[in-house]
Amino acid sequence: MRRRKILGLAIGVVFIASPAFAQQPTAEVLHWWTSGGEAKALKVIHDRFVAEGGKWVDNPVAGGGGDAAETVAKTRILGGKPPTVMQWHLGLSLQQLAQAGLLGDVDAVAAKEHWDALLPPLIAENAKVGGKYVAIPVDIHGENWLWTNAKVFAAAGVAVPTTWDEFDAAAAKIKAAGYIPLAVGGQDWQETIIFADVVLGVGGPDFFDAALVRLEDAALESPTMLEVFAELVKIRGMMDPGAGNRSWNETTNLVITGKAAMQFMGDWAKGEFSAAGMKPGVDFGCALAPGSGDAYSIAADSFAVPRVADPDQRAGQLLMAHVVMEPETQRDFSFAKGSVPPRKDVPLDGFDQCSRIAMNILRQSPHLLPSLGSGMAVPLAQGGAISDTIAAFFASPMSPESAARALRAAVAAAR
Ligand code: BGC
């Protein structure tokens, strides 16, 4: 019975795909979900796609944050051999691709399945260009999270910090107790997330908006930015000798194994704690980064759909659109990934305390911000200029004054 229903759905989707010549909906899926938690989450989509009649061709391009995968995807598109769907952040860079005429759309499914009514406006608006869905929303993540190891905190006798002063004091005590206070992965995108978290926590949402969304000179090189870099000088001093080029999940693993106490990272980190069998509130803690208040900096993943000519691939895009937006897929994917589902009607049952923090903020906060790290906030060129500057700051003894000046200059040069 269930099988018949599943087949019916698949046939329905292939039918609206209209390619009379389609043999089997087929999707080459280009993505960077290669860590333990990420792979578990992707398997949810894979299994349903295959169960509903699709053929899945997996194309992982490792590299957290997605720079490597996005570069491969663009090269493939420009070379005339696009993947069927590609992991992409919702936001400006997706809009840029669509405006360059490189994307198709999945409107046939979106209209039939009422996506406009099911998705929060922020997600729907970012997944559409010219009124058409050019991307399939997969998840909603936040970037201003602090992950903590409960045992290490207990051993050091400190509480999870909610202000930067508390953070500095806790870090000193944790260090004195013999642990790495803060696990940092020495890659530009990870350091950029830390930078953005400190901008939000020290300056507040209006400053974040002025500095990292509107890119105002007066905010980039301001007394508040000097305070931000003063805190980052302290954080730079907490880096352990192994930090250089360490991947985000190896960095999370330091917290999981109790070598380090804390990590600033998006809530995809929760997928690693969960995959390691750890429980939130018991073995590990999730809290918004110090000073965040009710502000949440959002990074949302999607599958963008390049223009494809092959009928099987076109049918694959439409079947993927249907499968990814099914409530069970959205729920089970987010359980494994640490995200929350874009669909508003997925029941809260089974979601843990971390997801509930995220869901409450997403529903109520007036301070939902586009994240810097995922290219949602600023165009690619300026985003790159910022992360290059932050990487240079972390790799040298640069002072707060020089860093703020370099930041303003780099952004100006990229305009
Ligand atoms: C993506 C997440 C992913 C993380 C690490 C982020 O850019 O939005 O989905 O888990 O990179 O790979």
Coordinates of C-alpha atoms and ligand atoms in Angstrom, one line a residue:
M1 CA 0.0 0.0 0.0
R2 CA 2.7 2.4 1.1
R3 CA 4.8 1.4 -1.9
R4 CA 1.9 2.1 -4.2
K5 CA 1.5 5.5 -2.7
I6 CA 5.2 6.2 -3.0
L7 CA 5.2 5.2 -6.7
G8 CA 2.1 7.3 -7.3
L9 CA 3.9 10.3 -5.9
A10 CA 6.9 9.7 -8.0
I11 CA 4.8 9.3 -11.1
G12 CA 2.9 12.5 -10.3
V13 CA 6.2 14.4 -10.0
V14 CA 7.6 12.9 -13.2
F15 CA 4.4 13.7 -14.9
I16 CA 4.5 17.4 -14.1
A17 CA 8.2 17.3 -15.1
S18 CA 6.5 16.6 -18.5
P19 CA 9.5 15.1 -20.1
A20 CA 7.7 12.4 -22.0
F21 CA 11.1 10.9 -22.7
A22 CA 12.2 10.6 -19.1
Q23 CA 13.4 7.1 -18.2
Q24 CA 14.2 7.5 -14.5
P25 CA 14.5 10.7 -12.5
T26 CA 18.2 11.0 -11.9
A27 CA 20.1 13.4 -9.8
E28 CA 23.8 14.0 -9.6
V29 CA 24.0 15.7 -6.2
L30 CA 26.9 18.0 -5.6
H31 CA 27.4 18.8 -1.9
W32 CA 29.9 19.3 0.9
W33 CA 28.1 17.2 3.6
T34 CA 31.0 14.8 4.4
S35 CA 31.3 14.9 8.2
G36 CA 29.7 12.1 10.3
G37 CA 26.6 14.1 11.2
E38 CA 26.3 15.6 7.8
A39 CA 26.5 12.3 6.0
K40 CA 23.8 10.9 8.3
A41 CA 21.5 13.8 7.4
L42 CA 22.1 13.5 3.7
K43 CA 21.3 9.8 3.8
V44 CA 17.8 10.8 4.9
I45 CA 17.2 12.6 1.6
H46 CA 19.1 9.9 -0.4
D47 CA 17.0 7.1 1.0
R48 CA 13.7 8.8 0.3
F49 CA 14.7 9.9 -3.1
V50 CA 15.7 6.4 -4.0
A51 CA 12.5 4.9 -2.4
E52 CA 10.4 7.3 -4.5
G53 CA 12.0 6.0 -7.7
G54 CA 15.0 8.3 -8.2
K55 CA 18.6 7.4 -9.1
W56 CA 21.1 9.2 -7.0
V57 CA 24.7 9.9 -8.2
D58 CA 26.6 11.2 -5.2
N59 CA 29.2 13.9 -5.8
P60 CA 30.8 15.1 -2.5
V61 CA 33.3 17.9 -2.6
A62 CA 34.9 18.0 0.9
G63 CA 35.5 21.3 2.6
G64 CA 33.4 22.8 5.4
G65 CA 31.7 26.1 4.6
G66 CA 31.4 25.0 0.9
D67 CA 33.9 27.2 -0.8
A68 CA 35.5 24.2 -2.6
A69 CA 32.2 22.7 -3.6
E70 CA 30.8 26.0 -4.8
T71 CA 33.9 26.6 -7.0
V72 CA 33.6 23.1 -8.5
A73 CA 29.9 23.7 -9.2
K74 CA 30.5 27.0 -10.9
T75 CA 33.2 25.5 -13.1
R76 CA 30.9 22.6 -14.1
I77 CA 28.1 25.0 -15.0
L78 CA 30.3 27.3 -17.0
G79 CA 31.8 24.2 -18.7
G80 CA 28.3 23.2 -19.8
K81 CA 28.1 20.1 -17.6
P82 CA 26.1 21.2 -14.5
P83 CA 25.3 18.8 -11.7
T84 CA 21.5 18.1 -11.4
V85 CA 21.3 19.8 -8.0
M86 CA 24.0 21.5 -5.9
Q87 CA 24.1 22.4 -2.3
W88 CA 24.0 26.2 -2.1
H89 CA 23.5 28.8 0.6
L90 CA 20.3 30.8 0.3
G91 CA 21.3 34.4 -0.2
L92 CA 23.1 36.8 -2.4
S93 CA 25.4 34.4 -4.2
L94 CA 22.4 32.3 -5.2
Q95 CA 20.6 35.4 -6.5
Q96 CA 23.8 36.3 -8.4
L97 CA 23.8 32.9 -10.1
A98 CA 20.2 33.1 -11.1
Q99 CA 20.5 36.6 -12.4
A100 CA 23.3 35.4 -14.6
G101 CA 20.8 33.0 -16.2
L102 CA 22.5 29.9 -14.9
L103 CA 19.6 28.4 -12.9
G104 CA 16.4 26.6 -13.8
D105 CA 13.5 26.4 -11.4
V106 CA 11.2 23.9 -9.6
D107 CA 8.1 26.0 -9.7
A108 CA 6.0 23.2 -11.1
V109 CA 6.4 21.4 -7.8
A110 CA 6.5 24.5 -5.6
A111 CA 3.2 25.7 -6.9
K112 CA 1.5 22.3 -6.8
E113 CA 2.7 21.7 -3.2
H114 CA 2.0 25.3 -1.9
W115 CA 5.6 26.2 -0.9
D116 CA 4.7 29.9 -0.5
A117 CA 2.3 29.0 2.3
L118 CA 4.6 26.5 3.9
L119 CA 7.8 28.5 4.1
P120 CA 8.6 31.5 6.2
P121 CA 8.9 34.6 4.0
L122 CA 12.6 35.0 4.6
I123 CA 13.3 31.6 3.2
A124 CA 10.8 31.8 0.4
E125 CA 12.1 35.2 -0.7
N126 CA 15.7 34.0 -0.7
A127 CA 14.9 30.8 -2.6
K128 CA 13.1 32.6 -5.4
V129 CA 14.3 34.9 -8.2
G130 CA 11.9 36.7 -10.5
G131 CA 9.0 34.9 -8.6
K132 CA 10.3 31.4 -9.3
Y133 CA 11.9 28.9 -7.0
V134 CA 15.5 28.4 -8.2
A135 CA 16.4 26.4 -5.1
I136 CA 14.9 23.8 -2.9
P137 CA 15.1 24.9 0.8
V138 CA 16.7 22.1 2.9
D139 CA 17.5 23.5 6.3
I140 CA 17.9 26.5 8.6
H141 CA 21.1 26.9 10.6
G142 CA 22.3 29.6 12.9
E143 CA 25.9 30.7 13.1
N144 CA 26.1 32.4 16.6
W145 CA 26.3 29.3 18.8
L146 CA 28.7 28.3 21.6
W147 CA 29.2 24.5 22.1
T148 CA 30.5 23.3 25.4
N149 CA 31.6 20.1 27.0
A150 CA 29.7 19.6 30.3
K151 CA 32.4 17.5 32.0
V152 CA 35.2 20.0 31.3
F153 CA 33.0 22.9 32.6
A154 CA 32.3 20.9 35.8
A155 CA 36.0 20.0 36.2
A156 CA 37.0 23.6 35.8
G157 CA 34.2 24.8 38.1
V158 CA 32.8 27.4 35.7
A159 CA 29.4 28.2 34.3
V160 CA 28.6 28.6 30.6
P161 CA 29.4 32.3 29.8
T162 CA 26.7 34.7 28.7
T163 CA 28.9 37.8 28.4
W164 CA 32.4 38.4 26.9
D165 CA 33.8 39.2 30.4
E166 CA 32.4 35.9 31.7
F167 CA 33.8 34.2 28.6
D168 CA 37.3 35.6 29.3
A169 CA 37.2 34.6 33.0
A170 CA 35.9 31.1 32.2
A171 CA 38.6 30.6 29.6
A172 CA 41.3 31.5 32.0
K173 CA 40.0 29.0 34.6
I174 CA 39.6 26.3 32.1
K175 CA 43.1 26.8 30.9
A176 CA 44.4 26.7 34.4
A177 CA 42.6 23.4 34.9
G178 CA 44.6 22.0 32.0
Y179 CA 42.2 22.1 29.0
I180 CA 42.1 24.0 25.7
P181 CA 39.6 26.7 26.6
L182 CA 38.4 27.4 23.0
A183 CA 38.8 25.0 20.1
V184 CA 39.5 27.0 17.0
G185 CA 39.8 25.6 13.5
G186 CA 42.4 27.7 11.6
Q187 CA 40.5 28.1 8.3
D188 CA 39.3 31.5 7.1
W189 CA 35.6 30.6 7.1
Q190 CA 35.7 29.2 10.7
E191 CA 37.6 32.3 11.9
T192 CA 35.1 34.5 10.1
I193 CA 32.3 32.8 12.0
I194 CA 34.1 33.6 15.3
F195 CA 34.6 37.2 14.1
A196 CA 30.9 37.6 13.2
D197 CA 29.8 36.1 16.6
V198 CA 32.0 38.7 18.4
V199 CA 30.7 41.5 16.2
L200 CA 27.1 40.5 17.1
G201 CA 27.9 39.9 20.8
V202 CA 29.9 43.0 21.4
G203 CA 28.1 45.4 19.1
G204 CA 24.5 44.1 19.0
P205 CA 22.3 43.6 16.0
D206 CA 22.2 47.2 14.7
F207 CA 26.0 47.3 14.7
F208 CA 26.1 43.9 13.0
D209 CA 23.8 45.2 10.4
A210 CA 25.8 48.4 9.8
A211 CA 29.2 46.6 9.7
L212 CA 28.5 43.2 8.1
V213 CA 25.3 43.7 6.0
R214 CA 25.5 47.4 4.9
L215 CA 29.3 47.4 5.1
E216 CA 29.4 51.0 6.3
D217 CA 32.9 52.5 6.5
A218 CA 32.0 54.2 9.7
A219 CA 31.1 50.9 11.4
L220 CA 33.9 48.9 9.9
E221 CA 36.6 51.2 11.4
S222 CA 34.8 52.3 14.6
P223 CA 35.5 52.3 18.3
T224 CA 33.1 49.3 18.6
M225 CA 35.1 47.4 15.9
L226 CA 38.2 48.1 18.0
E227 CA 36.5 46.5 21.0
V228 CA 35.6 43.5 18.7
F229 CA 39.2 43.1 17.7
A230 CA 40.4 43.5 21.3
E231 CA 38.3 40.4 22.2
L232 CA 39.6 38.6 19.1
V233 CA 43.2 39.3 20.3
K234 CA 42.3 37.3 23.5
I235 CA 40.7 34.5 21.4
R236 CA 43.7 34.4 19.1
G237 CA 45.8 33.8 22.3
M238 CA 43.7 30.8 23.1
M239 CA 44.5 28.9 19.9
D240 CA 46.3 25.6 20.5
P241 CA 49.3 24.6 18.4
G242 CA 47.2 22.2 16.3
A243 CA 44.7 24.8 15.1
G244 CA 46.3 25.6 11.8
N245 CA 44.0 24.5 8.9
R246 CA 42.1 22.1 11.2
S247 CA 38.6 21.2 9.8
W248 CA 35.5 22.3 11.7
N249 CA 34.5 18.8 12.7
E250 CA 38.0 17.8 13.9
T251 CA 37.7 21.0 16.0
T252 CA 34.3 19.9 17.3
N253 CA 35.9 16.6 18.1
L254 CA 38.2 18.3 20.6
V255 CA 35.1 19.4 22.5
I256 CA 33.4 16.0 22.1
T257 CA 36.5 14.2 23.5
G258 CA 36.9 16.6 26.4
K259 CA 40.3 18.0 25.3
A260 CA 38.7 21.4 24.8
A261 CA 35.9 23.2 26.5
M262 CA 34.2 25.3 23.9
Q263 CA 33.7 26.0 20.2
F264 CA 32.0 28.8 18.3
M265 CA 30.3 27.2 15.3
G266 CA 27.0 26.9 13.5
D267 CA 24.5 24.4 14.8
W268 CA 25.7 21.8 12.3
A269 CA 28.2 21.1 15.1
K270 CA 25.3 19.5 17.0
G271 CA 25.1 16.8 14.3
E272 CA 28.6 15.7 15.4
F273 CA 27.7 15.6 19.2
S274 CA 24.6 13.6 18.3
A275 CA 26.5 11.2 16.0
A276 CA 28.9 10.7 18.9
G277 CA 25.9 9.7 21.1
M278 CA 26.1 12.8 23.4
K279 CA 23.0 14.4 24.8
P280 CA 22.3 18.1 25.0
G281 CA 22.0 19.5 28.5
V282 CA 23.7 16.3 29.8
D283 CA 27.0 15.7 28.0
F284 CA 27.2 19.0 26.0
G285 CA 25.7 22.4 26.1
C286 CA 24.3 24.6 23.4
A287 CA 23.9 28.3 24.0
L288 CA 23.9 31.4 21.9
A289 CA 27.3 33.1 21.8
P290 CA 27.9 35.6 24.6
G291 CA 26.0 38.9 24.1
S292 CA 23.7 37.5 21.3
G293 CA 20.5 38.4 23.2
D294 CA 17.7 37.3 20.9
A295 CA 19.6 37.8 17.7
Y296 CA 20.2 34.9 15.4
S297 CA 22.4 34.9 12.4
I298 CA 20.9 32.6 9.8
A299 CA 22.6 30.3 7.3
A300 CA 20.2 28.3 5.3
D301 CA 21.1 25.5 2.9
S302 CA 19.3 24.6 -0.3
F303 CA 19.7 22.5 -3.4
A304 CA 20.0 25.0 -6.2
V305 CA 18.9 23.8 -9.6
P306 CA 21.1 24.6 -12.6
R307 CA 19.6 24.7 -16.1
V308 CA 19.7 21.1 -17.4
A309 CA 18.7 19.7 -20.8
D310 CA 18.5 16.0 -20.1
P311 CA 14.9 14.9 -19.3
D312 CA 16.1 12.4 -16.7
Q313 CA 17.9 15.1 -14.8
R314 CA 15.0 17.5 -15.2
A315 CA 12.7 14.8 -13.7
G316 CA 15.4 14.3 -11.0
Q317 CA 15.2 18.0 -10.0
L318 CA 11.5 17.9 -9.7
L319 CA 11.5 14.6 -7.7
M320 CA 14.2 16.1 -5.4
A321 CA 12.0 19.2 -4.9
H322 CA 9.1 17.0 -3.8
V323 CA 11.2 14.7 -1.6
V324 CA 13.2 17.4 0.2
M325 CA 10.0 19.3 1.1
E326 CA 8.2 16.3 2.5
P327 CA 7.6 16.9 6.3
E328 CA 9.2 13.6 7.3
T329 CA 12.4 14.4 5.2
Q330 CA 12.6 17.8 6.7
R331 CA 12.2 16.5 10.3
D332 CA 14.6 13.5 10.0
F333 CA 17.2 15.5 8.1
S334 CA 17.2 18.2 10.8
F335 CA 17.4 15.6 13.7
A336 CA 20.7 14.4 12.3
K337 CA 22.0 17.7 11.0
G338 CA 21.3 20.0 14.0
S339 CA 19.3 22.4 11.9
V340 CA 15.6 23.3 12.0
P341 CA 13.2 22.5 9.1
P342 CA 12.3 25.4 6.8
R343 CA 8.7 24.2 6.6
K344 CA 6.6 25.9 9.3
D345 CA 4.2 23.0 9.8
V346 CA 6.7 20.3 10.9
P347 CA 5.6 19.2 14.5
L348 CA 8.1 20.1 17.3
D349 CA 7.9 16.5 18.8
G350 CA 11.3 15.0 19.2
F351 CA 13.3 18.2 18.7
D352 CA 15.8 18.8 21.5
Q353 CA 16.5 21.8 23.6
C354 CA 19.0 23.3 21.1
S355 CA 16.5 23.1 18.2
R356 CA 13.8 24.6 20.5
I357 CA 16.0 27.6 21.2
A358 CA 16.5 28.0 17.5
M359 CA 12.8 27.5 16.7
N360 CA 11.7 30.0 19.3
I361 CA 14.0 32.7 18.1
L362 CA 13.1 32.1 14.5
R363 CA 9.4 32.5 15.4
Q364 CA 9.6 35.5 17.7
S365 CA 12.8 37.5 17.4
P366 CA 12.8 40.8 15.6
H367 CA 16.6 40.3 15.2
L368 CA 17.0 37.7 12.5
L369 CA 20.2 38.5 10.6
P370 CA 21.7 37.2 7.5
S371 CA 24.9 35.3 8.3
L372 CA 28.3 36.6 7.1
G373 CA 29.9 33.2 6.8
S374 CA 27.5 31.7 4.3
G375 CA 27.3 34.5 1.8
M376 CA 23.8 35.5 2.8
A377 CA 24.7 39.0 4.0
V378 CA 27.1 40.4 1.5
P379 CA 28.2 39.9 -2.1
L380 CA 30.9 37.3 -2.7
A381 CA 33.7 39.7 -3.4
Q382 CA 33.2 41.7 -0.2
G383 CA 32.6 38.5 1.8
G384 CA 36.0 37.2 0.5
A385 CA 37.7 40.5 1.4
I386 CA 36.4 40.2 4.9
S387 CA 37.4 36.6 5.4
D388 CA 40.9 37.2 4.0
T389 CA 41.4 40.1 6.4
I390 CA 40.2 38.0 9.4
A391 CA 42.5 35.1 8.3
A392 CA 45.5 37.5 8.2
F393 CA 44.5 38.8 11.6
F394 CA 44.5 35.3 13.1
A395 CA 47.8 34.4 11.5
S396 CA 49.7 37.4 12.7
P397 CA 50.1 39.6 15.8
M398 CA 48.0 42.3 14.0
S399 CA 46.7 45.0 16.5
P400 CA 43.0 45.9 16.7
E401 CA 43.8 49.3 15.1
S402 CA 45.5 47.8 12.1
A403 CA 42.9 45.1 11.8
A404 CA 40.0 47.6 11.7
R405 CA 41.8 49.8 9.2
A406 CA 42.7 46.7 7.0
L407 CA 39.0 45.6 7.2
R408 CA 37.6 48.9 6.0
A409 CA 40.3 49.1 3.2
A410 CA 39.7 45.5 2.0
V411 CA 36.0 46.0 1.8
A412 CA 36.4 49.3 -0.1
A413 CA 38.8 47.7 -2.6
A414 CA 36.3 44.9 -3.3
R415 CA 33.4 47.3 -4.1
Ligands
BGC1 C1 26.7 24.7 5.7 C2 26.3 23.6 6.6 C3 27.5 22.7 6.8 C4 28.7 23.4 7.2 C5 30.0 22.6 7.4 C6 28.0 25.4 6.1 O1 28.4 26.3 5.2 O2 25.6 25.7 5.7 O3 25.2 22.9 6.1 O4 27.2 21.6 7.6 O5 29.0 24.4 6.2 O6 30.3 21.9 6.3

